[in-house]
Amino acid sequence: MDTGKKIAVAAVSIVLILLALGMAYYGYKLDLVEEQVFDVPWGLDVVGYTFFALMATGSSIVNSVYTIFGYSGPNGEYKKIIKYGVWFSLSTIFSAWLLVLLGIYKPFDFYYILLFFRLSSRIAWMAAFYSFFALMLVIELLYMILVESWDLLRRIKYLELAIAILVLIATIAVHSNLGEVFGSLISMPAWYGSWLALYFIMSAIMLGAAGQSLFIYVVKHRDNNLKSFMSRYYSEVYLISIPVYLMYLTWIIISAWYSRETIWPVYQTLLFGGEAVIFWGVEMLIGIFIPLALAIYGYIKKSSWAAITAAVLLIIGGFMSKYSLIVLPQELRPYVWLTLQISNFSYFPPTGLLMMFIGACILWPSLYALGALIFPLEEGEKPKHLWIFK
Amino acid sequence: MASDSKEKIDVARRDFIKITGSAVVAAGIVYAIGAAEGKFSFNLLSLQTDYEQPLPGYSYTYSPTMCGICSSVCDALVYIEQKGSYVRAVEIDGNPNSSLNFGKLCARGRSGTMITYNKDRIKKPLIRTGPKGTWSFKEATWDEAISYIKQKMQELNVQPWEIAMGGGAIPCANYRPELIPFMMASQIPNMAGSPMQPCLFGEQLGINLTVGSFDAHGLDLVDDFEYSPVIVIWGSNGNPAGVFVNKGARFGKGLENGAYVIVIDPRVSEAASKADLWIPAKPGSDLALAMGMINYLIQNSYYDDNFVRYYTDSPFLGYEENGVIHPYVSSYDDGTVKAFKVYDEITGKIVDVPPFTNTNAYTVNGRRIIPALHVSGLQTPDGKTLKTFFDFLSDRVSGFSIDYVSSVSGVEKSLIEQFYKKVALASPVEIGTGLRGAQGSYTTQWRRATAIIMALKGSIDVRGGWLYSGAWRESAYQLYQAYNSAVNSGQIKPGILIQRPEVLMSVPVMNLPGQMMEYVATALVFNNPNFWKHGHPSVVAAYNSTLTSQGLKPAAAYSLFPDTGIYEAINNKVQWNNQPYNIKMVMTCCVNPAKDMQESEWKEILSNTFVVMIDVLPTDTTLYADVILPDATYIERDEPITDRGATPDSGYRKRWQAVPRVYPYAIPELDTFVLLSYELGFFEEYITTMANVLGLPADKLISAMENEMKPFLNQLNSTGTYPVWGEFTGKAFNDVQSALIASKLNVQPEDVMNQLKTQGVITVNTWEDYVANKMRVPWDIPAGLPTGRIEVYSTILYYYVVKNYGYDRTWDPLLQYVPPDWNGGYAVTPGTYQAPQAPYNDPKFVPAPPEFFHVEYKVPQIAYIYTADIPVLYALTSNSYHKNILQYIWMNKEVGQSMGINEGDWIVVTNKITGAKIAAKVHLTEMIRPDTIGVPMPWGQSNPAQSYSINSLESFGNKAVTEIWTRSYDPLTGHRMIQQFTVTVRKATASEISEFTATAEASTELPSQEDVTPNYSNSTEGGV
Amino acid sequence: MSQQNAYQGFKNTEECKHWGMVIKVDQCMGCDACVAACTLENQTPFWNELWRTHVEDYELGDYPNSQRVFLPRLCMQCENPPCYYVCPTGATQIVDGGIVVVDEYKCIGCQYCVEACPFGARYMYTFDDIQKSKEYYGENTIHVVPHVDKCTFCYTTAPDGTNTPACVRTCVGGARVFGCLDDPNSEVSILFNTGQAVEINPELGVGSKVRYVFGKQQGRYVEKGGVE
């Protein structure tokens, strides 16, 4: 890519970033004056946040295959993409943060969480773990960049591994805790329980792999060997994660069937009721079965288009499943008073939240692109300016 | 103000943001400590905390008042916030010192401040600019308004009797002593009482005639639910839960004490939800049900022999002549009653008992006797068979076996048996009177029957039964003494009170016990042409005489302030001395009185008269006003000292002004009336009459009034605004009253006012005191009735109504069955009895869909229709979780589904007689009889000036339920027979829906848009 | 009775570590006085039909065995309130009296507590509502910044001279009883300790300090089982 092009792309992505932020903020402002959706306090904002958070953390899990388990491909292809993978995690987390911040009613007071930290609150810990996670990612990325030009670092034994392990710990902490943000609510039987943490890890891996693979394809679309490696590698990841996820989901549904009164209505609507089309059509067929088939094909044939399509579909399906998981139980919220009552509310995201979400979606690739342009993320590429930039 | 508070917060934030950095670091260290604390949180640096304290710098006081929203007139405390000159009422509590409402208030009373601060309020005098029925007014000054009124009155050449006042429960419960004198002084003989006057009067007359109260809206009788083992709530949404706090609070205590509750209502009303035994009796069967009860009590001797024998007129002897029972009396030469006759079981002779006393234990000569309840083989000298009233009573009810009653009321035999047994075996029992009881022409007899049941049970003036209010008791005692002194001083011979008017007149009329006050007001004042300078009685009396002169029955033979005759006068159907009796002008005050009259009639009346309204909110009737004068709300008033209302205690209380009047053009209505009298030149008569009816020194009151009035008048004349503080009428009264009370309680006048200011109430005598002082009625002193006994046989009906209008079973002096007569009877044409055709002539009749019986009921959240425009109350009824229950028409689920009607459909309800229609959404429920629909009262708004209640058009059409009321009157009380017709129900067509959801046109700005800035400032320059 | 401040007539003038409330369903007449009282005293956003307490009508049974039950609902003032534990900033606090309140300056509006409350007793008090509240309640509004709002047993808002909440002061049927759970002779303690007052959803283990007495309704009994 020649310099002029680079500058142009950089400019565009900067503009897009600003646009995204502005849009999201406008959406937030709009949401304040819009009529509140009291029945579903956690709407699209929380869904999108969860979605991006899982993708970011999942991507670092995938990275750990190289950073911790030291798998670098038949002839070291992984080295070519690992920095991009790390940067993907880091850049994606910003979209999540944008949504979660503007999702709260007074975003500029968010630091109260750290000021008046309540240990029993999962959201409080969320904040803590995020800071830790982001911090570790930055360190990891810096290490990877600096190590190219700074022999001292290479000399420190196990430093790389230590950082990688910390990153992995942070990752697990983040999305298992994220699971318990929902899982610890006795008020929401459909969320309640420790299973959500595991469920999130599973779907995180799928989302993470899909996400980073997409973005890396974009950058590396010229390198054919790499592409065939990636196709096989990511298909592999899908082939491992999808069946486990599927099995897990089945058990969730089966166990839900046993609490007929409170939880089952949710899954009933999902499986046979109003949401059936979305569940079977989008979450299952588009989100699971087709990608699975494509993954098999992509693995055998090393076909990059199969892997790419699979990635896209996985992301769509992944998002929709998070949507149903978070919104549906709120629509069908059980109250036990004189008799059991299940609230019946149909939620459509208000304009404000939609704008926030779209903003986050724009921010996501633009930030990544900008980073890909200014950071030396190629294998063996040395930083030229200010120690860390190209 | 609000903005600086925001400032403050921001400042607070900036302060600690500076140190945030260090804090975050420190935070890490302290986590552990936090955990160790076990308290799962900690607060490093104290951020400004707020647990919803009000903003700083405000001081709080309170001011006692009397709630002015409904006729329960509860004692209340207004909580007031103040900062500098800013004053505002925060909320209104009940007064815990009150033995009337025990510190409790209903939703309406609680929202009282929302009337005062309502943006819809009438803020300035308004003069009509456009056609009637639309909102088109121009703002005016008081001066302009008054002179406009004067000018119009001259143009139309309005004579006093051509004016009809519209008052109702609010003025009746609050301002009787001021408004009646106004009418007397201004020579206006017409008062159309409402809201709900047609209902309440018609409902209660039977009880009032029997026990001597004027309990039109729970003033004279205290339902002592608290101590009753068995509580019967009889009528559509009984007012204990209707909700009438002075009864509701006692009802609650009764429930707490485990009373067995029986509710008779075709639907599961709020009251019925509390019932142990719910009897969904068919509309129209109440009288049969009650007579069955009397039969059951007498046949099984479940009655209180001692009470019935000695304290009621049951042992009196009488004879029957073509269906009419006449008392067997010995008379003076002038024909007045000298003594009643009873059969003495000791001597076996017929003896004379005194005409007015509380007991039958002694003859006129003071000899102890045992009066017989049953006699046989007695005859008058001229050979008429003599029986006791008690025997006559048992004959009259003998046909009402449980089987028959069950077949008539459409209720299982077992339920009725259980009902009768529970009442029979319990003592005392408490039959709480329902609201909305004016079902048909049988209402009076039905209510007399319930009162007779209470008498048979001996449950009158005993704990757990009907207690008399302290005020009523005091006045009964005063009348008793007046009678004694008159007799002892030889001024009069002993006689029954209604034949000794001089005694009645010797007592200030407002101090008379309820029923005698009512008799004097009706018979001797408003229906008496000679009382009035212009020789015209009330339009009611004129209409009665017009009808009777045509050989018809009257339209309101014995009724105080019905709306009877006004509509007919508009249509030139009323004559007096062969001259047409016209109504040219209508003057209403207080909360929308006309709204509870027959809707098409009040619209016609108001469209064809010059209408002056004194009101707070732009009610539907204001659409027809020519002039609207802004009134002050009750927390903006400072009023005379009054009695304690429907509590056994006697004493004093007062409505204090809590906050400065929010709109400086609003004048409290008592002042308005005095000012009017001043303008129209009968000031002195007015004040004198007021003093006389209350027994106050006239000269003192006049001078006080003149002194206090001056500054108010001056400011009004100079600035056009009225002082925001104070009310001269109240001040003047207080000056005089406090002195009198102080001397009575031998304290200082200041102490009286101080006690009222801090505690709200002064208690002089409690129930216990009265028991100790031997002042129970009729146990120790005579009831405020012509004979002084509890009148199973009503002498007022006999000596006033029967003597003047001949006999009709509607006003049978004893007790007579009056059939439901659906779509017939007196419900069709005034004064004419139309024998109903089959099947309506059969009491066993049950309509088949789409025909239904119709009941209507009060929604507890809303007392009178105008309170629907209080934002909080409207929000309460429009809540998603019970909007359908409170705003829709009730219909039985199965029936509805069989008719293809679904929840929330618009239906049209049509009156079988008049063909009048209302439309509303329907609520399908299991809570109502299959043959009956239930219509909530408060809805039917069409005035766009009511920003909040106009939204009810989503649920209920723009015509109120009164639209389908009958266009005729009960011949005795003049009430509308609101259940004596059937209705047909069908789905509404699209065009009907759009027709019924249309709002009235508004061609000028609505009150909520007027730019009159509200005043919250405690400015003394405005005050006096 | 004559005291300096008439509000003392409402009792509960002493301080207490654990306030409690009992609702006698039998005595609730569904008049909504409590709802109006609460709204006026705590300036809740009735314009959004949001209340700290409201009374639900249940229509049970078939004619003629119809049964109408009124059930007042409000915050249960839990002994271990889920809303308290989830609040990330400590805005939700347990103040003296064991009352759960929200410090509106600390609340960041994440609405985690709204999700966490099994009783649906919390809702968001928005910027919009604060503007409206000025319009209805005058300049001295107790809600200054947006926050999650809930029942506070009228903590600091009850008139001087009493701690009794508005709903209890005004309850026409006397269905609401308020008192100190530390005082074994208070009516609430007796109803609690004798087990007449039952907890709704005891399986949640939140330790409600608001309990219900279900007795006769229309001659039949509401099954306590039906309440769970």
PDB file of C-alpha atoms in Angstrom, chain B residues 379-530:
ATOM      1  CA  GLN B 379    -112.583  -1.766  68.498  1.00  0.00           C
ATOM      2  CA  THR B 380    -113.074   1.954  68.283  1.00  0.00           C
ATOM      3  CA  PRO B 381    -116.394   3.266  69.673  1.00  0.00           C
ATOM      4  CA  ASP B 382    -117.599   3.473  66.065  1.00  0.00           C
ATOM      5  CA  GLY B 383    -116.666  -0.135  65.509  1.00  0.00           C
ATOM      6  CA  LYS B 384    -113.413   0.018  63.573  1.00  0.00           C
ATOM      7  CA  THR B 385    -111.042  -2.834  64.392  1.00  0.00           C
ATOM      8  CA  LEU B 386    -108.027  -1.643  66.328  1.00  0.00           C
ATOM      9  CA  LYS B 387    -104.608  -3.143  65.941  1.00  0.00           C
ATOM     10  CA  THR B 388    -101.158  -2.072  67.069  1.00  0.00           C
ATOM     11  CA  PHE B 389     -98.856  -0.699  64.410  1.00  0.00           C
ATOM     12  CA  PHE B 390     -96.721  -3.738  65.203  1.00  0.00           C
ATOM     13  CA  ASP B 391     -99.543  -6.076  64.214  1.00  0.00           C
ATOM     14  CA  PHE B 392    -100.161  -4.080  61.064  1.00  0.00           C
ATOM     15  CA  LEU B 393     -96.469  -4.356  60.305  1.00  0.00           C
ATOM     16  CA  SER B 394     -96.422  -8.120  60.697  1.00  0.00           C
ATOM     17  CA  ASP B 395     -99.489  -8.361  58.422  1.00  0.00           C
ATOM     18  CA  ARG B 396     -97.803  -6.254  55.779  1.00  0.00           C
ATOM     19  CA  VAL B 397     -94.674  -8.439  55.684  1.00  0.00           C
ATOM     20  CA  SER B 398     -96.392 -11.775  56.259  1.00  0.00           C
ATOM     21  CA  GLY B 399     -96.293 -12.679  52.557  1.00  0.00           C
ATOM     22  CA  PHE B 400     -92.521 -12.431  52.277  1.00  0.00           C
ATOM     23  CA  SER B 401     -91.363 -15.951  52.999  1.00  0.00           C
ATOM     24  CA  ILE B 402     -87.761 -16.867  52.287  1.00  0.00           C
ATOM     25  CA  ASP B 403     -88.881 -18.846  49.250  1.00  0.00           C
ATOM     26  CA  TYR B 404     -90.736 -15.911  47.813  1.00  0.00           C
ATOM     27  CA  VAL B 405     -87.876 -13.507  48.500  1.00  0.00           C
ATOM     28  CA  SER B 406     -85.442 -15.936  46.919  1.00  0.00           C
ATOM     29  CA  SER B 407     -87.571 -16.176  43.797  1.00  0.00           C
ATOM     30  CA  VAL B 408     -87.859 -12.395  43.542  1.00  0.00           C
ATOM     31  CA  SER B 409     -84.233 -11.537  44.281  1.00  0.00           C
ATOM     32  CA  GLY B 410     -82.756 -14.286  42.117  1.00  0.00           C
ATOM     33  CA  VAL B 411     -80.498 -15.398  44.938  1.00  0.00           C
ATOM     34  CA  GLU B 412     -80.162 -18.899  46.350  1.00  0.00           C
ATOM     35  CA  LYS B 413     -82.466 -19.613  49.266  1.00  0.00           C
ATOM     36  CA  SER B 414     -79.561 -20.738  51.429  1.00  0.00           C
ATOM     37  CA  LEU B 415     -77.790 -17.384  51.080  1.00  0.00           C
ATOM     38  CA  ILE B 416     -80.906 -15.472  52.114  1.00  0.00           C
ATOM     39  CA  GLU B 417     -81.493 -17.812  55.036  1.00  0.00           C
ATOM     40  CA  GLN B 418     -77.910 -17.298  56.152  1.00  0.00           C
ATOM     41  CA  PHE B 419     -78.309 -13.535  55.806  1.00  0.00           C
ATOM     42  CA  TYR B 420     -81.494 -13.464  57.895  1.00  0.00           C
ATOM     43  CA  LYS B 421     -80.105 -15.814  60.517  1.00  0.00           C
ATOM     44  CA  LYS B 422     -76.870 -13.872  60.931  1.00  0.00           C
ATOM     45  CA  VAL B 423     -78.774 -10.629  61.461  1.00  0.00           C
ATOM     46  CA  ALA B 424     -81.387 -12.280  63.659  1.00  0.00           C
ATOM     47  CA  LEU B 425     -78.894 -13.876  66.023  1.00  0.00           C
ATOM     48  CA  ALA B 426     -76.484 -10.963  66.322  1.00  0.00           C
ATOM     49  CA  SER B 427     -76.953  -7.973  68.541  1.00  0.00           C
ATOM     50  CA  PRO B 428     -76.409  -5.256  67.807  1.00  0.00           C
ATOM     51  CA  VAL B 429     -76.342  -5.255  64.030  1.00  0.00           C
ATOM     52  CA  GLU B 430     -75.153  -2.442  61.814  1.00  0.00           C
ATOM     53  CA  ILE B 431     -76.804  -1.847  58.470  1.00  0.00           C
ATOM     54  CA  GLY B 432     -74.460   0.591  56.772  1.00  0.00           C
ATOM     55  CA  THR B 433     -76.330   2.596  54.228  1.00  0.00           C
ATOM     56  CA  GLY B 434     -75.128   2.387  50.671  1.00  0.00           C
ATOM     57  CA  LEU B 435     -74.529   5.210  48.326  1.00  0.00           C
ATOM     58  CA  ARG B 436     -76.369   5.494  45.035  1.00  0.00           C
ATOM     59  CA  GLY B 437     -79.534   4.015  46.519  1.00  0.00           C
ATOM     60  CA  ALA B 438     -82.274   5.802  44.599  1.00  0.00           C
ATOM     61  CA  GLN B 439     -83.161   2.681  42.687  1.00  0.00           C
ATOM     62  CA  GLY B 440     -86.867   3.231  42.245  1.00  0.00           C
ATOM     63  CA  SER B 441     -90.123   4.345  43.790  1.00  0.00           C
ATOM     64  CA  TYR B 442     -89.683   1.590  46.353  1.00  0.00           C
ATOM     65  CA  THR B 443     -86.512   3.234  47.704  1.00  0.00           C
ATOM     66  CA  THR B 444     -88.162   5.141  50.538  1.00  0.00           C
ATOM     67  CA  GLN B 445     -90.069   2.097  51.747  1.00  0.00           C
ATOM     68  CA  TRP B 446     -86.931  -0.009  51.427  1.00  0.00           C
ATOM     69  CA  ARG B 447     -84.880   2.409  53.518  1.00  0.00           C
ATOM     70  CA  ARG B 448     -87.689   2.626  56.053  1.00  0.00           C
ATOM     71  CA  ALA B 449     -87.603  -1.167  56.169  1.00  0.00           C
ATOM     72  CA  THR B 450     -83.872  -1.174  56.906  1.00  0.00           C
ATOM     73  CA  ALA B 451     -84.427   1.408  59.650  1.00  0.00           C
ATOM     74  CA  ILE B 452     -87.290  -0.705  61.034  1.00  0.00           C
ATOM     75  CA  ILE B 453     -84.945  -3.713  61.078  1.00  0.00           C
ATOM     76  CA  MET B 454     -82.506  -1.644  63.121  1.00  0.00           C
ATOM     77  CA  ALA B 455     -85.367  -0.685  65.453  1.00  0.00           C
ATOM     78  CA  LEU B 456     -86.528  -4.289  65.777  1.00  0.00           C
ATOM     79  CA  LYS B 457     -82.957  -5.237  66.656  1.00  0.00           C
ATOM     80  CA  GLY B 458     -82.815  -2.420  69.206  1.00  0.00           C
ATOM     81  CA  SER B 459     -79.588  -1.329  67.534  1.00  0.00           C
ATOM     82  CA  ILE B 460     -80.264   2.383  67.681  1.00  0.00           C
ATOM     83  CA  ASP B 461     -77.927   4.597  69.711  1.00  0.00           C
ATOM     84  CA  VAL B 462     -76.070   1.614  71.122  1.00  0.00           C
ATOM     85  CA  ARG B 463     -72.408   0.842  70.487  1.00  0.00           C
ATOM     86  CA  GLY B 464     -72.207  -1.226  67.308  1.00  0.00           C
ATOM     87  CA  GLY B 465     -75.435   0.146  65.921  1.00  0.00           C
ATOM     88  CA  TRP B 466     -76.494   3.527  64.608  1.00  0.00           C
ATOM     89  CA  LEU B 467     -75.157   6.250  66.888  1.00  0.00           C
ATOM     90  CA  TYR B 468     -76.363   9.809  66.668  1.00  0.00           C
ATOM     91  CA  SER B 469     -73.704  12.406  66.039  1.00  0.00           C
ATOM     92  CA  GLY B 470     -72.793  14.664  68.945  1.00  0.00           C
ATOM     93  CA  ALA B 471     -74.113  17.704  67.112  1.00  0.00           C
ATOM     94  CA  TRP B 472     -77.444  16.010  66.397  1.00  0.00           C
ATOM     95  CA  ARG B 473     -77.758  14.880  70.012  1.00  0.00           C
ATOM     96  CA  GLU B 474     -77.096  18.356  71.332  1.00  0.00           C
ATOM     97  CA  SER B 475     -79.782  19.804  69.103  1.00  0.00           C
ATOM     98  CA  ALA B 476     -82.262  17.041  69.979  1.00  0.00           C
ATOM     99  CA  TYR B 477     -81.664  17.848  73.635  1.00  0.00           C
ATOM    100  CA  GLN B 478     -82.087  21.575  72.988  1.00  0.00           C
ATOM    101  CA  LEU B 479     -85.413  20.897  71.245  1.00  0.00           C
ATOM    102  CA  TYR B 480     -86.510  18.628  74.102  1.00  0.00           C
ATOM    103  CA  GLN B 481     -85.817  21.399  76.604  1.00  0.00           C
ATOM    104  CA  ALA B 482     -87.559  23.998  74.437  1.00  0.00           C
ATOM    105  CA  TYR B 483     -90.626  21.721  74.290  1.00  0.00           C
ATOM    106  CA  ASN B 484     -90.609  21.110  78.044  1.00  0.00           C
ATOM    107  CA  SER B 485     -90.255  24.764  78.952  1.00  0.00           C
ATOM    108  CA  ALA B 486     -92.997  25.702  76.512  1.00  0.00           C
ATOM    109  CA  VAL B 487     -95.302  23.058  77.978  1.00  0.00           C
ATOM    110  CA  ASN B 488     -94.396  23.778  81.609  1.00  0.00           C
ATOM    111  CA  SER B 489     -94.779  27.525  81.115  1.00  0.00           C
ATOM    112  CA  GLY B 490     -98.196  26.763  79.631  1.00  0.00           C
ATOM    113  CA  GLN B 491     -97.393  28.440  76.310  1.00  0.00           C
ATOM    114  CA  ILE B 492     -98.473  25.298  74.487  1.00  0.00           C
ATOM    115  CA  LYS B 493    -100.472  22.184  75.243  1.00  0.00           C
ATOM    116  CA  PRO B 494     -98.596  18.879  74.859  1.00  0.00           C
ATOM    117  CA  GLY B 495     -98.692  17.726  71.239  1.00  0.00           C
ATOM    118  CA  ILE B 496     -96.688  16.304  68.401  1.00  0.00           C
ATOM    119  CA  LEU B 497     -93.977  18.646  67.220  1.00  0.00           C
ATOM    120  CA  ILE B 498     -95.210  19.188  63.677  1.00  0.00           C
ATOM    121  CA  GLN B 499     -98.476  20.445  65.190  1.00  0.00           C
ATOM    122  CA  ARG B 500     -96.537  22.771  67.536  1.00  0.00           C
ATOM    123  CA  PRO B 501     -94.623  24.951  65.041  1.00  0.00           C
ATOM    124  CA  GLU B 502     -94.109  27.607  67.716  1.00  0.00           C
ATOM    125  CA  VAL B 503     -91.814  25.186  69.532  1.00  0.00           C
ATOM    126  CA  LEU B 504     -89.900  24.388  66.366  1.00  0.00           C
ATOM    127  CA  MET B 505     -89.610  28.073  65.524  1.00  0.00           C
ATOM    128  CA  SER B 506     -88.389  28.895  69.037  1.00  0.00           C
ATOM    129  CA  VAL B 507     -85.158  27.026  68.235  1.00  0.00           C
ATOM    130  CA  PRO B 508     -82.676  28.384  65.662  1.00  0.00           C
ATOM    131  CA  VAL B 509     -83.563  26.321  62.623  1.00  0.00           C
ATOM    132  CA  MET B 510     -79.988  25.163  62.013  1.00  0.00           C
ATOM    133  CA  ASN B 511     -79.849  23.910  65.590  1.00  0.00           C
ATOM    134  CA  LEU B 512     -82.895  21.694  65.086  1.00  0.00           C
ATOM    135  CA  PRO B 513     -82.253  17.948  64.948  1.00  0.00           C
ATOM    136  CA  GLY B 514     -81.992  16.853  61.329  1.00  0.00           C
ATOM    137  CA  GLN B 515     -85.469  15.649  60.516  1.00  0.00           C
ATOM    138  CA  MET B 516     -87.238  18.542  62.231  1.00  0.00           C
ATOM    139  CA  MET B 517     -84.886  20.992  60.505  1.00  0.00           C
ATOM    140  CA  GLU B 518     -85.809  19.306  57.259  1.00  0.00           C
ATOM    141  CA  TYR B 519     -89.516  19.479  58.082  1.00  0.00           C
ATOM    142  CA  VAL B 520     -89.349  23.151  58.979  1.00  0.00           C
ATOM    143  CA  ALA B 521     -87.307  23.986  55.901  1.00  0.00           C
ATOM    144  CA  THR B 522     -89.594  21.992  53.619  1.00  0.00           C
ATOM    145  CA  ALA B 523     -93.069  22.501  55.034  1.00  0.00           C
ATOM    146  CA  LEU B 524     -92.813  25.853  56.750  1.00  0.00           C
ATOM    147  CA  VAL B 525     -90.247  27.658  54.585  1.00  0.00           C
ATOM    148  CA  PHE B 526     -89.549  26.592  51.034  1.00  0.00           C
ATOM    149  CA  ASN B 527     -92.891  24.989  50.197  1.00  0.00           C
ATOM    150  CA  ASN B 528     -94.814  27.621  52.133  1.00  0.00           C
ATOM    151  CA  PRO B 529     -95.867  30.597  49.949  1.00  0.00           C
ATOM    152  CA  ASN B 530     -96.720  32.706  52.984  1.00  0.00           C
TER     153      ASN B 530
END
